[in-house]
XYZ file of C-alpha atoms in Angstrom:
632
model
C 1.507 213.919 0.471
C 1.890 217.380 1.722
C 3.067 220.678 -0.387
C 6.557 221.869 1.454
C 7.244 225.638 2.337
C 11.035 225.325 3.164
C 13.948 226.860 1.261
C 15.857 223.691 0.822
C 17.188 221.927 -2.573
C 18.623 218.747 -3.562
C 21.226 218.926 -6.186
C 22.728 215.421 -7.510
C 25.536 214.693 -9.879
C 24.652 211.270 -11.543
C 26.305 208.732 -13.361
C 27.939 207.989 -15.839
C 30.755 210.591 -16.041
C 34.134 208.104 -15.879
C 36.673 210.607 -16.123
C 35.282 212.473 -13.541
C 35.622 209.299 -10.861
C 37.927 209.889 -8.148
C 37.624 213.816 -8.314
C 34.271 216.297 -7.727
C 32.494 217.975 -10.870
C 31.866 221.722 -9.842
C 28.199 222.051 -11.238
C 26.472 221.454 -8.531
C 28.786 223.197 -6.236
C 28.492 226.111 -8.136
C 24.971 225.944 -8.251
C 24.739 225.189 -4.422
C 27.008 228.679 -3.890
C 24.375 230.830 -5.945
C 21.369 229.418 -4.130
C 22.729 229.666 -0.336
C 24.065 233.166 -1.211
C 20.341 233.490 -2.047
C 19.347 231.949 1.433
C 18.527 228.506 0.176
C 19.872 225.716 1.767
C 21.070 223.223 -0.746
C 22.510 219.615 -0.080
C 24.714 217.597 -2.692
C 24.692 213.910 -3.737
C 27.803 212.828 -6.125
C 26.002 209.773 -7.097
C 28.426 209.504 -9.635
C 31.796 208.630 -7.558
C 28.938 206.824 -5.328
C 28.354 204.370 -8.504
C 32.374 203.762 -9.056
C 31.948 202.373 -5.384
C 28.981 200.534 -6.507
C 30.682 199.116 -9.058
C 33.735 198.000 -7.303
C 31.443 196.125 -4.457
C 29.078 194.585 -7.345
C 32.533 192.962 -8.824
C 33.570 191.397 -5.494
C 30.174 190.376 -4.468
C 29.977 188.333 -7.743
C 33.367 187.325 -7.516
C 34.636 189.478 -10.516
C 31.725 188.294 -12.826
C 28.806 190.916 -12.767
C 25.905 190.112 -15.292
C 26.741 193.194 -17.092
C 30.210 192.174 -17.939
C 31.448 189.999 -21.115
C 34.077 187.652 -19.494
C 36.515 188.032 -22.306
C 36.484 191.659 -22.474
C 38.930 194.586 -20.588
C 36.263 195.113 -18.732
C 35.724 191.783 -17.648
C 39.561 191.689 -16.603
C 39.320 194.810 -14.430
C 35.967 192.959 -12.407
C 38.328 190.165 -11.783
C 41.008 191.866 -10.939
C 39.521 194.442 -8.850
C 37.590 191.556 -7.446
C 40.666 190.373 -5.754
C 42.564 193.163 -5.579
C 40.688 195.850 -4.169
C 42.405 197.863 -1.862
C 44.768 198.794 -4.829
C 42.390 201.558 -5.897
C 41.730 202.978 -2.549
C 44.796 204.325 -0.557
C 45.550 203.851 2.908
C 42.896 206.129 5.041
C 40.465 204.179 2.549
C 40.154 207.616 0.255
C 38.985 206.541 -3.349
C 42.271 206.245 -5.841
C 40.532 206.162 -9.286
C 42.122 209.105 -10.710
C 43.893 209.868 -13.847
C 46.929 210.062 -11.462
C 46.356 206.071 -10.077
C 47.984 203.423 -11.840
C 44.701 201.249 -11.382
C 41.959 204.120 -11.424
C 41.594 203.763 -15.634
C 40.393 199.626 -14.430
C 36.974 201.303 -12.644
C 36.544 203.247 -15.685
C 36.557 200.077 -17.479
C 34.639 198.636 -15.134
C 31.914 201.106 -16.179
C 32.303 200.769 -19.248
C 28.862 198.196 -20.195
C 27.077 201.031 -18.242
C 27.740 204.094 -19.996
C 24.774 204.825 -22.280
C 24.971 206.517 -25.447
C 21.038 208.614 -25.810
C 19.745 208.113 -28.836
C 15.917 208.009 -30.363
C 14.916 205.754 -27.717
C 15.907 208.216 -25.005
C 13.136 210.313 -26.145
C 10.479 207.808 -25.708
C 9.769 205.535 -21.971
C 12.162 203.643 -20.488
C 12.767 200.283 -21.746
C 12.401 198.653 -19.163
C 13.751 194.921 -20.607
C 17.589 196.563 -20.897
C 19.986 195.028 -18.351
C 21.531 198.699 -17.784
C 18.136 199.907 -16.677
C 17.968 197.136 -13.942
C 21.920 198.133 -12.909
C 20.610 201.635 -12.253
C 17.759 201.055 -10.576
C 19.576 198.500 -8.362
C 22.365 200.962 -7.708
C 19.633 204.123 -6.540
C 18.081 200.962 -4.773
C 20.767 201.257 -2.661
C 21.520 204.504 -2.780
C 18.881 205.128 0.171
C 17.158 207.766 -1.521
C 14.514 207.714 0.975
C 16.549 208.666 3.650
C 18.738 211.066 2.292
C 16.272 213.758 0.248
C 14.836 215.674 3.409
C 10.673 215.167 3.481
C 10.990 219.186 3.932
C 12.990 219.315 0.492
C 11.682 221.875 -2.208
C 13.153 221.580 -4.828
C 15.282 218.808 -6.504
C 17.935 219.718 -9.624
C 20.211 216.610 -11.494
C 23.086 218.144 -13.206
C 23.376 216.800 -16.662
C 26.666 218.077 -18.172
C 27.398 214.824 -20.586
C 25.473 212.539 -23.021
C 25.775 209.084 -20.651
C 24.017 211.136 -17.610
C 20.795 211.412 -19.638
C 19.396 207.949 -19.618
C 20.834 207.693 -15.628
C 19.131 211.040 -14.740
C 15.675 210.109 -16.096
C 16.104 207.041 -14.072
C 17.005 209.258 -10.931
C 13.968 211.399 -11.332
C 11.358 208.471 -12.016
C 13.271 207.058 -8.619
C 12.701 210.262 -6.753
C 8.972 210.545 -7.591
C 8.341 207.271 -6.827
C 9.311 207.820 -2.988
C 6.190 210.205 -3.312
C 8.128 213.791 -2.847
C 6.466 216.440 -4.321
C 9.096 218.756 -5.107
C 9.600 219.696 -8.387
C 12.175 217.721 -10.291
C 14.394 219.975 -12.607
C 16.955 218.651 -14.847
C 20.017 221.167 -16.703
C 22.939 221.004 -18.028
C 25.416 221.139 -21.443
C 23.731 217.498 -22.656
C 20.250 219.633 -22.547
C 21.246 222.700 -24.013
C 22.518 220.747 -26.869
C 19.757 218.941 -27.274
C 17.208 219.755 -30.440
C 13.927 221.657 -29.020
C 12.005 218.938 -30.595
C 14.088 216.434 -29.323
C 13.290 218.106 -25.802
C 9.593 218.426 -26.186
C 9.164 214.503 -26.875
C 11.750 213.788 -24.184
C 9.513 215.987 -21.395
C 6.309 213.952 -23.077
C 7.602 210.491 -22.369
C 9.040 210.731 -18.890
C 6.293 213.113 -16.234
C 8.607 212.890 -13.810
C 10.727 215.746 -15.040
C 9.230 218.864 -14.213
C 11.143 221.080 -16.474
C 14.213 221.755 -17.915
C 17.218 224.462 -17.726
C 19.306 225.068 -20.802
C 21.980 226.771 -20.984
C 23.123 229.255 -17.582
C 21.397 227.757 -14.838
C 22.067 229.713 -11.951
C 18.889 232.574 -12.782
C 16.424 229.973 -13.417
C 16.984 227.210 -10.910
C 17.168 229.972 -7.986
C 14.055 231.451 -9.912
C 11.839 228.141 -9.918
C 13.328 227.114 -6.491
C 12.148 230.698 -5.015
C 8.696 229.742 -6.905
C 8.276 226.182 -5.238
C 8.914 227.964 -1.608
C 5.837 230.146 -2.126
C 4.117 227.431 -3.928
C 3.568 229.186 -7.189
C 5.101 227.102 -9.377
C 5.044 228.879 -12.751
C 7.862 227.253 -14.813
C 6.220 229.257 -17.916
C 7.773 232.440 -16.816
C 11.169 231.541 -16.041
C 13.338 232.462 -18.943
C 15.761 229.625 -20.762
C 13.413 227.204 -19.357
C 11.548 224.355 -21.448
C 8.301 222.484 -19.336
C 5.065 221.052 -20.846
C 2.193 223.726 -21.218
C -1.482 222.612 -21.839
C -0.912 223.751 -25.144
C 2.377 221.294 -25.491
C 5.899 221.514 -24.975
C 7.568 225.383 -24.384
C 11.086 226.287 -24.562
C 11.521 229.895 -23.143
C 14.402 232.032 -24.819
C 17.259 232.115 -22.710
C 18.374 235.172 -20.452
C 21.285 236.712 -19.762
C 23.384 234.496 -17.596
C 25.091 236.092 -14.555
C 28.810 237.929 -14.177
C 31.639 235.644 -13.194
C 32.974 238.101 -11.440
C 29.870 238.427 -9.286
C 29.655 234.545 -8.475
C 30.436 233.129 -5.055
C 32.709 230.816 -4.047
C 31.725 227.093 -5.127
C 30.739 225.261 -2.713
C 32.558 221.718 -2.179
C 30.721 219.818 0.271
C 33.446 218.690 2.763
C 32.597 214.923 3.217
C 32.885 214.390 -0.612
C 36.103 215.845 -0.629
C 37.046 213.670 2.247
C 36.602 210.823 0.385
C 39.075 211.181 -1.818
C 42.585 210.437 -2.400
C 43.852 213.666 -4.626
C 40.885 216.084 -4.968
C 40.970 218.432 -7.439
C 39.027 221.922 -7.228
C 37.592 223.509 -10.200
C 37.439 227.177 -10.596
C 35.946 228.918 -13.312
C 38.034 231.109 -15.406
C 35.709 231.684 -18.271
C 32.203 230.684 -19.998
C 32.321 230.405 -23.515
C 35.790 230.418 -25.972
C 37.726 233.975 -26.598
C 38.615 232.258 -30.172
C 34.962 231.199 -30.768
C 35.184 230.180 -34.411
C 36.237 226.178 -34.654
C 33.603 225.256 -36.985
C 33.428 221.617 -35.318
C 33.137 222.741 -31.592
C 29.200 223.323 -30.466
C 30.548 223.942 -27.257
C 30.244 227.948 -27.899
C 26.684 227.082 -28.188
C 25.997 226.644 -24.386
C 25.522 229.506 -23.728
C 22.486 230.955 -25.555
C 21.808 234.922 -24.420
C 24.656 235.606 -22.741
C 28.168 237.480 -24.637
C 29.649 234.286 -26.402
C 32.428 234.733 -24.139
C 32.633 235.668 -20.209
C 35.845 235.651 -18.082
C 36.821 236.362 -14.939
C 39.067 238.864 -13.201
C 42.941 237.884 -12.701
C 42.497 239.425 -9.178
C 39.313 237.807 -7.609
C 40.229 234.494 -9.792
C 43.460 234.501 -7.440
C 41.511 235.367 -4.231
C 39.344 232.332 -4.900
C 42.187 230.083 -5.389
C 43.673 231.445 -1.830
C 40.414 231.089 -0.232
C 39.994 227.532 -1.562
C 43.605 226.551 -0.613
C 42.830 228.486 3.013
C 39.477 226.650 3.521
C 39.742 222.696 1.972
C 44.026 222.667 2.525
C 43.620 221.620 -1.050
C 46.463 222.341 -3.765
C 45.428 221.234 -7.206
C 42.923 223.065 -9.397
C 41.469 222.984 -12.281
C 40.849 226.055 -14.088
C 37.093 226.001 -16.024
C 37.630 227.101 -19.581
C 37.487 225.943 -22.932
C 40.603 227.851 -23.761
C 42.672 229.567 -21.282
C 43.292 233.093 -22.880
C 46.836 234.011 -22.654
C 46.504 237.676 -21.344
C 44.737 236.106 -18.801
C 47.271 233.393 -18.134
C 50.293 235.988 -18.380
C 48.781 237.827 -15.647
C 47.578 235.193 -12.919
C 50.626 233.376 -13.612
C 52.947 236.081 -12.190
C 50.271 236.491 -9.168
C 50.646 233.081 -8.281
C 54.221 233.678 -8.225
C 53.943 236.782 -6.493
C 51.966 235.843 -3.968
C 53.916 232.704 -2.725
C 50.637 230.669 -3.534
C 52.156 227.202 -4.064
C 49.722 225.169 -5.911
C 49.677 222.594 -9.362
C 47.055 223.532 -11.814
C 46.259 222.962 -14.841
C 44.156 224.230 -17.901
C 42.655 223.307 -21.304
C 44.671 226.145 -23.876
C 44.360 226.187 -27.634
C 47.929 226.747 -30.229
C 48.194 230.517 -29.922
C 51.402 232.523 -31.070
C 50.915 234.765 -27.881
C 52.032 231.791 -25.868
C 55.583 232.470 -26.801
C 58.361 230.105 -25.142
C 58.454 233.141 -22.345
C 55.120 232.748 -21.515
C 54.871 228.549 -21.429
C 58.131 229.082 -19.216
C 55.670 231.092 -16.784
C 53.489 229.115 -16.872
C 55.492 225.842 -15.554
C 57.119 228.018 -12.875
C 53.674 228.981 -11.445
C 52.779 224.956 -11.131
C 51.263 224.255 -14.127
C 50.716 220.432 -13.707
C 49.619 220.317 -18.086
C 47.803 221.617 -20.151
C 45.300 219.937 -22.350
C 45.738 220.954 -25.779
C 42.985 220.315 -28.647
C 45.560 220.570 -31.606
C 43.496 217.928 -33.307
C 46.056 218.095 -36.523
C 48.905 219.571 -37.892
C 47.730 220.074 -41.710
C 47.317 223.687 -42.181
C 44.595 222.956 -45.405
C 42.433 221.510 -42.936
C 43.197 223.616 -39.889
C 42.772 226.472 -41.967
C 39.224 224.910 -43.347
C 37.592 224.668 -39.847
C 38.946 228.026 -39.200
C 41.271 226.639 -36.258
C 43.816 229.997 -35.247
C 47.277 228.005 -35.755
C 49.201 226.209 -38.861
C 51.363 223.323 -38.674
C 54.342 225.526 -37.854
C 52.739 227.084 -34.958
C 51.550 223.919 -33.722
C 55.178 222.279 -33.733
C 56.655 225.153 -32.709
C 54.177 225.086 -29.461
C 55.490 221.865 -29.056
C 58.737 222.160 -29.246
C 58.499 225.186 -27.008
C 56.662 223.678 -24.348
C 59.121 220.323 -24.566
C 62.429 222.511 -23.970
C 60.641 224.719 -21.288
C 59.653 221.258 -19.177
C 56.119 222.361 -19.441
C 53.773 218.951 -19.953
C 50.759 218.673 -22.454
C 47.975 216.143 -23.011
C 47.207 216.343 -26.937
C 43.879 215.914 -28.250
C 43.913 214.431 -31.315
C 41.276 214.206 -34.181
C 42.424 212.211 -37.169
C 40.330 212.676 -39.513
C 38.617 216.267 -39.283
C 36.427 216.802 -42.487
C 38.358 216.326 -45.682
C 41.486 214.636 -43.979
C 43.003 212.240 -46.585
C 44.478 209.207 -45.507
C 48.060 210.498 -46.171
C 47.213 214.124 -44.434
C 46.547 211.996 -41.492
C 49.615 210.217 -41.774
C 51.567 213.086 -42.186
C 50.043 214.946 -38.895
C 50.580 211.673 -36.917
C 54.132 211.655 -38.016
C 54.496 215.264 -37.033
C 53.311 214.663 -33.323
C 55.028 211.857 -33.007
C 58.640 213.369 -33.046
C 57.193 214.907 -29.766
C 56.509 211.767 -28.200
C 58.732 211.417 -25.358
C 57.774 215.302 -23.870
C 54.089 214.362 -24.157
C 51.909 213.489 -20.728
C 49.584 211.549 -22.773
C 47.644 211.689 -25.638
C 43.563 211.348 -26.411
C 42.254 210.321 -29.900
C 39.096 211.430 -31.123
C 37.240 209.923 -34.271
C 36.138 212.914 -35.828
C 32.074 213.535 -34.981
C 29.867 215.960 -37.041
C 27.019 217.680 -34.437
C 23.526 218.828 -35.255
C 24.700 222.018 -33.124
C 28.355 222.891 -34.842
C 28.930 224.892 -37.849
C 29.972 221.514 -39.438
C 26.849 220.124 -38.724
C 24.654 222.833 -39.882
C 26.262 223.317 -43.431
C 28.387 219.906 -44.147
C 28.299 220.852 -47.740
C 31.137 223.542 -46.987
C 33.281 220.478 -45.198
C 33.308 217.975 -48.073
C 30.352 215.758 -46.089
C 27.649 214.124 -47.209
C 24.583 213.825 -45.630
C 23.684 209.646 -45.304
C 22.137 207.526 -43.200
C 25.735 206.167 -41.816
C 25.815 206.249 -38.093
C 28.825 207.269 -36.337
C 31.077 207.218 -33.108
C 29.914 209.841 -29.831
C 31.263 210.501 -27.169
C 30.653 211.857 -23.733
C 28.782 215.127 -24.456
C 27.863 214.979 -28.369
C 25.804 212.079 -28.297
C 24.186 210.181 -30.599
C 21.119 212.486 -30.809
C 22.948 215.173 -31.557
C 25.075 213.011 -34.548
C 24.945 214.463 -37.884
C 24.755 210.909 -39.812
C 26.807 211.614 -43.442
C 30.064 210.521 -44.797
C 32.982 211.956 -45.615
C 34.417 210.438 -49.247
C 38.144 212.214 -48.479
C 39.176 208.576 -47.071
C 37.563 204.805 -47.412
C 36.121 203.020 -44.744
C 39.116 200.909 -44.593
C 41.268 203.865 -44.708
C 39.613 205.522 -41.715
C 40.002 201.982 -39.840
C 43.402 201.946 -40.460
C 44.487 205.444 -39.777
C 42.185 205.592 -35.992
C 44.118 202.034 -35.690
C 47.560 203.783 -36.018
C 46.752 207.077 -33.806
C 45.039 204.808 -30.978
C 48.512 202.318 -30.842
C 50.592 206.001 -30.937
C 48.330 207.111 -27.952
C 48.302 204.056 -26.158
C 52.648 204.289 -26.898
C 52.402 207.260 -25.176
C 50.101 206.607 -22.326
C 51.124 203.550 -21.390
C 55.488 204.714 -21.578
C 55.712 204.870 -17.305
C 54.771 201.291 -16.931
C 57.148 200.077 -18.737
C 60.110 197.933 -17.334
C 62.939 200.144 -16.910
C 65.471 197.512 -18.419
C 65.011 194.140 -20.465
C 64.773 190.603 -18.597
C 65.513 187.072 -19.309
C 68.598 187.985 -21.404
C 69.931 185.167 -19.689
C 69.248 181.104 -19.984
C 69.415 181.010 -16.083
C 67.555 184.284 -15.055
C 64.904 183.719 -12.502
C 62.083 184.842 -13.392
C 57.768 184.475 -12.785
C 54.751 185.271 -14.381
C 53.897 189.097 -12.166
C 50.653 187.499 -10.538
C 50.097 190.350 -8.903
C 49.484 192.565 -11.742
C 47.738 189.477 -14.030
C 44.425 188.588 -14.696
C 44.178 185.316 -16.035
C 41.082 183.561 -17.601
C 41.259 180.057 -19.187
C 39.102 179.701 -22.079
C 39.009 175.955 -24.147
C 42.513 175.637 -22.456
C 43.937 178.729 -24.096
C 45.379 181.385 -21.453
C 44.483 185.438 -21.707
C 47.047 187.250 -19.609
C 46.144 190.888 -18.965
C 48.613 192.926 -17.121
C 46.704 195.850 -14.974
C 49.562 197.809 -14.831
C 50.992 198.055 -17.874
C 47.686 197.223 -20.215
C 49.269 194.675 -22.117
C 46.833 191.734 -23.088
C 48.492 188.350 -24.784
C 46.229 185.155 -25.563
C 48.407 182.170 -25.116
C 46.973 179.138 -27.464
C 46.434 176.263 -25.834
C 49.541 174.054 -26.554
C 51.754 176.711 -25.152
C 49.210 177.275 -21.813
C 49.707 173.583 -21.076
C 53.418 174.083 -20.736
C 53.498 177.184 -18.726
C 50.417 175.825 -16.314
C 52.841 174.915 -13.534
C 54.100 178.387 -13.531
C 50.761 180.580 -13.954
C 50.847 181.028 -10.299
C 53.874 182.681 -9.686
C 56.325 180.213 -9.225
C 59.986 180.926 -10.614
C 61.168 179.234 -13.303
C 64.376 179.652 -15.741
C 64.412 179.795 -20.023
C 66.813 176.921 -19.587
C 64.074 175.161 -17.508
C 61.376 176.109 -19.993
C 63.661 174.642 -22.810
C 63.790 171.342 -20.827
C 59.666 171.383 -20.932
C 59.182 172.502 -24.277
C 62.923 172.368 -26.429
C 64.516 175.372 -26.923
C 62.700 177.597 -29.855
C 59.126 177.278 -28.390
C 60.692 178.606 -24.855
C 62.533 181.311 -27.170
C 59.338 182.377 -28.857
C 57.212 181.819 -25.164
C 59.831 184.549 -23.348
C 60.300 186.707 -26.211
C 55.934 186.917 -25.993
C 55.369 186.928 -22.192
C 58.683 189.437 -21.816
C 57.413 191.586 -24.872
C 53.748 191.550 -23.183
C 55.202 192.893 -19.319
C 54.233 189.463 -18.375
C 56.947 188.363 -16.438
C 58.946 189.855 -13.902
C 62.177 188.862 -11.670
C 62.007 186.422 -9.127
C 63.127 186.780 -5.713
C 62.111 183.405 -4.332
C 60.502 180.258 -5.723
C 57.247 181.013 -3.606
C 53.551 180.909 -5.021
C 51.205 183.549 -5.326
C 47.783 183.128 -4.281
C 45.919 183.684 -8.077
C 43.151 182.181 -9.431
C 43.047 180.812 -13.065
């Protein structure tokens, strides 16, 4: 092994960020920007969209069954599926299509699904070794080519760790990278480590060498810091501020410094050849770190950014030249704008630029209830291309709003809705039915309230309620009505398990809770799930021709009984086994009548088998009497 002199750093992205497949996450083009303005070359490896890929070539090389995947499950559906039906999620230049925008890219987040790793405890110890996940991994880097793509003259490598699921992937990554006997420093960073408990941190650098250090919170100072330090071969990660390493004396977590102005940052650099690998790219460009309202008491996500002004944002004016230069250099014309709440000053002002400039482009934005986005300015906002906005309203009960100091009350939040409905101006609505102290009739009543905006509504998300070590909820629960208990809870993608806050809150029963996420997941999937719909009923007729839409089925035959999943419209029906006998000569697409059926089966089971397979999007109309080549 030999000590390298070069400026030169990897940066990778890895798995398991699902939403994010199908599109490029800006940290580590940000990153790379700030280093090469520096004059360190920097190279980028989205190992994440590289592990969809994986994915989707594991399912047809086992012929839709990989080990990983429980036959009966969605996810097993989608490895079928996919298995046969490939080319559905790619377009026709062979660009990835596993967007939110795809009708078929939420089937390779399935498909991840069995891989997506919640950390807990055992995250901080070694790697166990005996999970099947682990062995996916390390297959997938396997054949990453790892060997051939980190340059021998490489310096410094940094893994981007903005959610929960990356952790367990990224450890895997670094132990991968140290086997191939580099010795540049491996540094990991990101939200999932800032969040993380220092003494959660210090057991988590014991157990696994082959992290070097750790960045919390900005990493743009320190990583060009320790990168600088590797060139000259002083590594000193001791005297790099916000960073946590192993001293002889044990693990040390430097206070954070000051992280840099936005205004001062350059361009982010999207690597080209990513970007060409994807159907609908969408840029990100930072509008702001930290949240101008700062003060939802269930949000740790104003905790990122630890010695810096709780909230930075950028210029209207060089925000606007970025978004020309990125629309000059990449021809791209959808952005995202980096924020956790879009302030509306802000949006007031680069809305008109974008009009004012002629800069034709769809964006859009996460943006909190706020009475200064009055109907005039939502109106704006949709004339400038606003594609959404993504709106964490989480309820409508003004108690609770009011309790986790949320800025709107239930009649801001409808009349936001209502505004944005009648101004054309589409929102995604976060939902979080039962925030601390919800009853079960509060949430009833909230769910009721969004509801009458159903039909204006891009989608919705539903969010079981999670208390964090690292929120204001979290660090007094008393003040919440929650109680402390050993009960284990839902995470998601960035407040993981080892940041859960295990307690209970008595406002609602188990059974209550159960019910009530029940009714707000079948309300979201209602609303998701509305443009795949057919346009007009079927079968109202004895002699319509219709047949079972093989093209859009998986179908899996289990003691004789029948599960019919439709791709396209999410439905899933289990026909029993009686019934599956009488439709077997049709399971393959050819056409067939209710009059027909009736002759097979007498004419109330072929009522009840259309009014099922029509109510489930299982059928479709027939043109012919032809087959379709599906396998049962």
């Amino acid at each position: 092994m030999h000590r390298v002199t070069s400026a030169r750093t990897w940066l990778a992205f890895p798995p398991l960020v699902d939403t994010n497949f199908g599109s490029f996450y800006p940290s580590t083009a940000v990153l790379a920007a700030y280093l090469e303005a520096a004059g360190i070359d920097t190279e980028q490896a989205d190992l994440n969209e590289e592990f969809a890929v994986w994915l989707l070539e594991r399912a047809r090389h086992t012929g839709g069954r990989p080990p990983e995947v429980g036959p009966e499950t969605m996810a097993g559906a989608a490895a079928r599926w996919l298995a046969r039906s490939h080319d559905s999620v790619f377009d026709g230049q062979g660009r990835h299509d596993f967007g939110a925008e795809s009708p078929y890219g939420y089937l390779v987040r399935l498909l991840s699904g069995p891989y997506l790793v919640d950390p807990d405890e055992s995250a901080l110890g070694p790697v166990d070794r005996g999970r099947p996940v682990v062995a996916a991994y390390d297959e997938f880097y396997a054949q990453a080519g790892l060997a051939s793509r980190i340059p021998e003259d490489t310096s410094l490598i940094g893994i981007s760790v903005p959610m929960g699921p990356q952790l367990l992937p990224a450890l895997l990554l670094a132990e991968q990278v140290k086997a191939l006997g580099l010795t540049a420093p491996v540094v990991l960073g990101g939200p999932a480590l800032s969040l993380m408990d220092t003494d959660d941190l210090g057991r988590l650098l014991r157990s696994h060498p082959a992290v070097d250090c750790v960045v919390r919170f900005d990493g743009e100072r320190p990583l060009l810091e320790l990168a600088e330090q590797a060139v000259a071969d002083a590594w000193d990660p001791g005297g790099v501020a916000g960073v946590s390493h192993l001293s002889a004396e044990g693990p040390r977590h430097n206070a954070p410094g000051a992280g840099p102005n936005l205004n001062t940052l350059p361009m982010p650099q999207y690597p080209r050849e990513a970007l060409s690998l994807l159907a609908a790219p969408t840029l990100a460009v930072t509008q702001a770190r930290g949240c101008y309202w700062g003060k939802c008491d269930y949000c740790d996500f104003i905790e990122l950014y630890d010695g810096s002004p709780p909230f930075r944002g950028r210029h209207p004016g060089p925000f606007l030249d970025e978004l020309s230069d990125l629309v000059e250099r990449f021809g791209s014309s959808r952005f995202t704008f980096i924020t956790e709440s879009i302030p509306p000053a802000f949006a007031r002002r680069v809305c008109q630029g974008l009009l004012d400039r002629g800069l034709d482009i769809t964006w859009s934005s996460f943006a909190m209830v706020d009475r200064r986005f009055d109907r005039e300015l939502l109106e704006l906002m949709a004339r400038s291309g606003c594609e959404f906005l993504v709106v964490g309203m989480e309820t409508t009960i003004t108690r609770v709003l009011e309790l986790v100091h949320k800025s709107a009350d239930r009649e801001e939040n409808l009349r936001f809705l209502r505004d944005a409905r009648d101004v054309g101006l589409p929102l995604i609505v976060n939902l979080i039915p039962d925030l601390p102290s919800t009853t079960y009739e509060e949430a009833i009543t909230a769910l009721d309230d969004v509801a009458e905006f159903a039909d204006s509504l891009r989608s919705v998300s539903v969010f079981p309620f999670e208390a964090t070590r690292s929120s204001n909820v979290g660090r007094f629960p008393e003040r919440f009505g929650l109680e402390v208990s050993a009960v284990g809870g839902s995470s998601g993608q960035a407040q993981y398990a080892l940041n859960h806050l295990q307690n209970t809150d008595p406002a609602m029963t188990p059974g209550q809770r159960a019910e009530i996420h029940r009714r707000y997941r079948q309300f979201a999937e209602s609303v998701n799930s509305r443009g795949y719909r057919a346009a007009r009923p079927l079968g109202a007729e004895p002699d319509d021709v219709l047949r079972f839409a093989v093209e859009e089925l998986d179908l899996l035959e289990i003691d004789g009984a029948l599960v019919c999943t439709n791709m396209r419209t999410r439905e899933r029906v289990r026909v029993p086994a009686k019934a599956a006998a009488i439709l077997r000569p049709y399971v393959r697409g050819s056409a067939f009548t209710r009059r027909q059926l009736a002759a097979r089966a007498g004419e109330s089971t072929a009522d009840r088998l259309f009014s099922n397979l029509l109510g489930a999007g299982m059928l479709v109309e027939a043109a012919t009497a032809g087959e379709h080549d599906v396998r049962v």
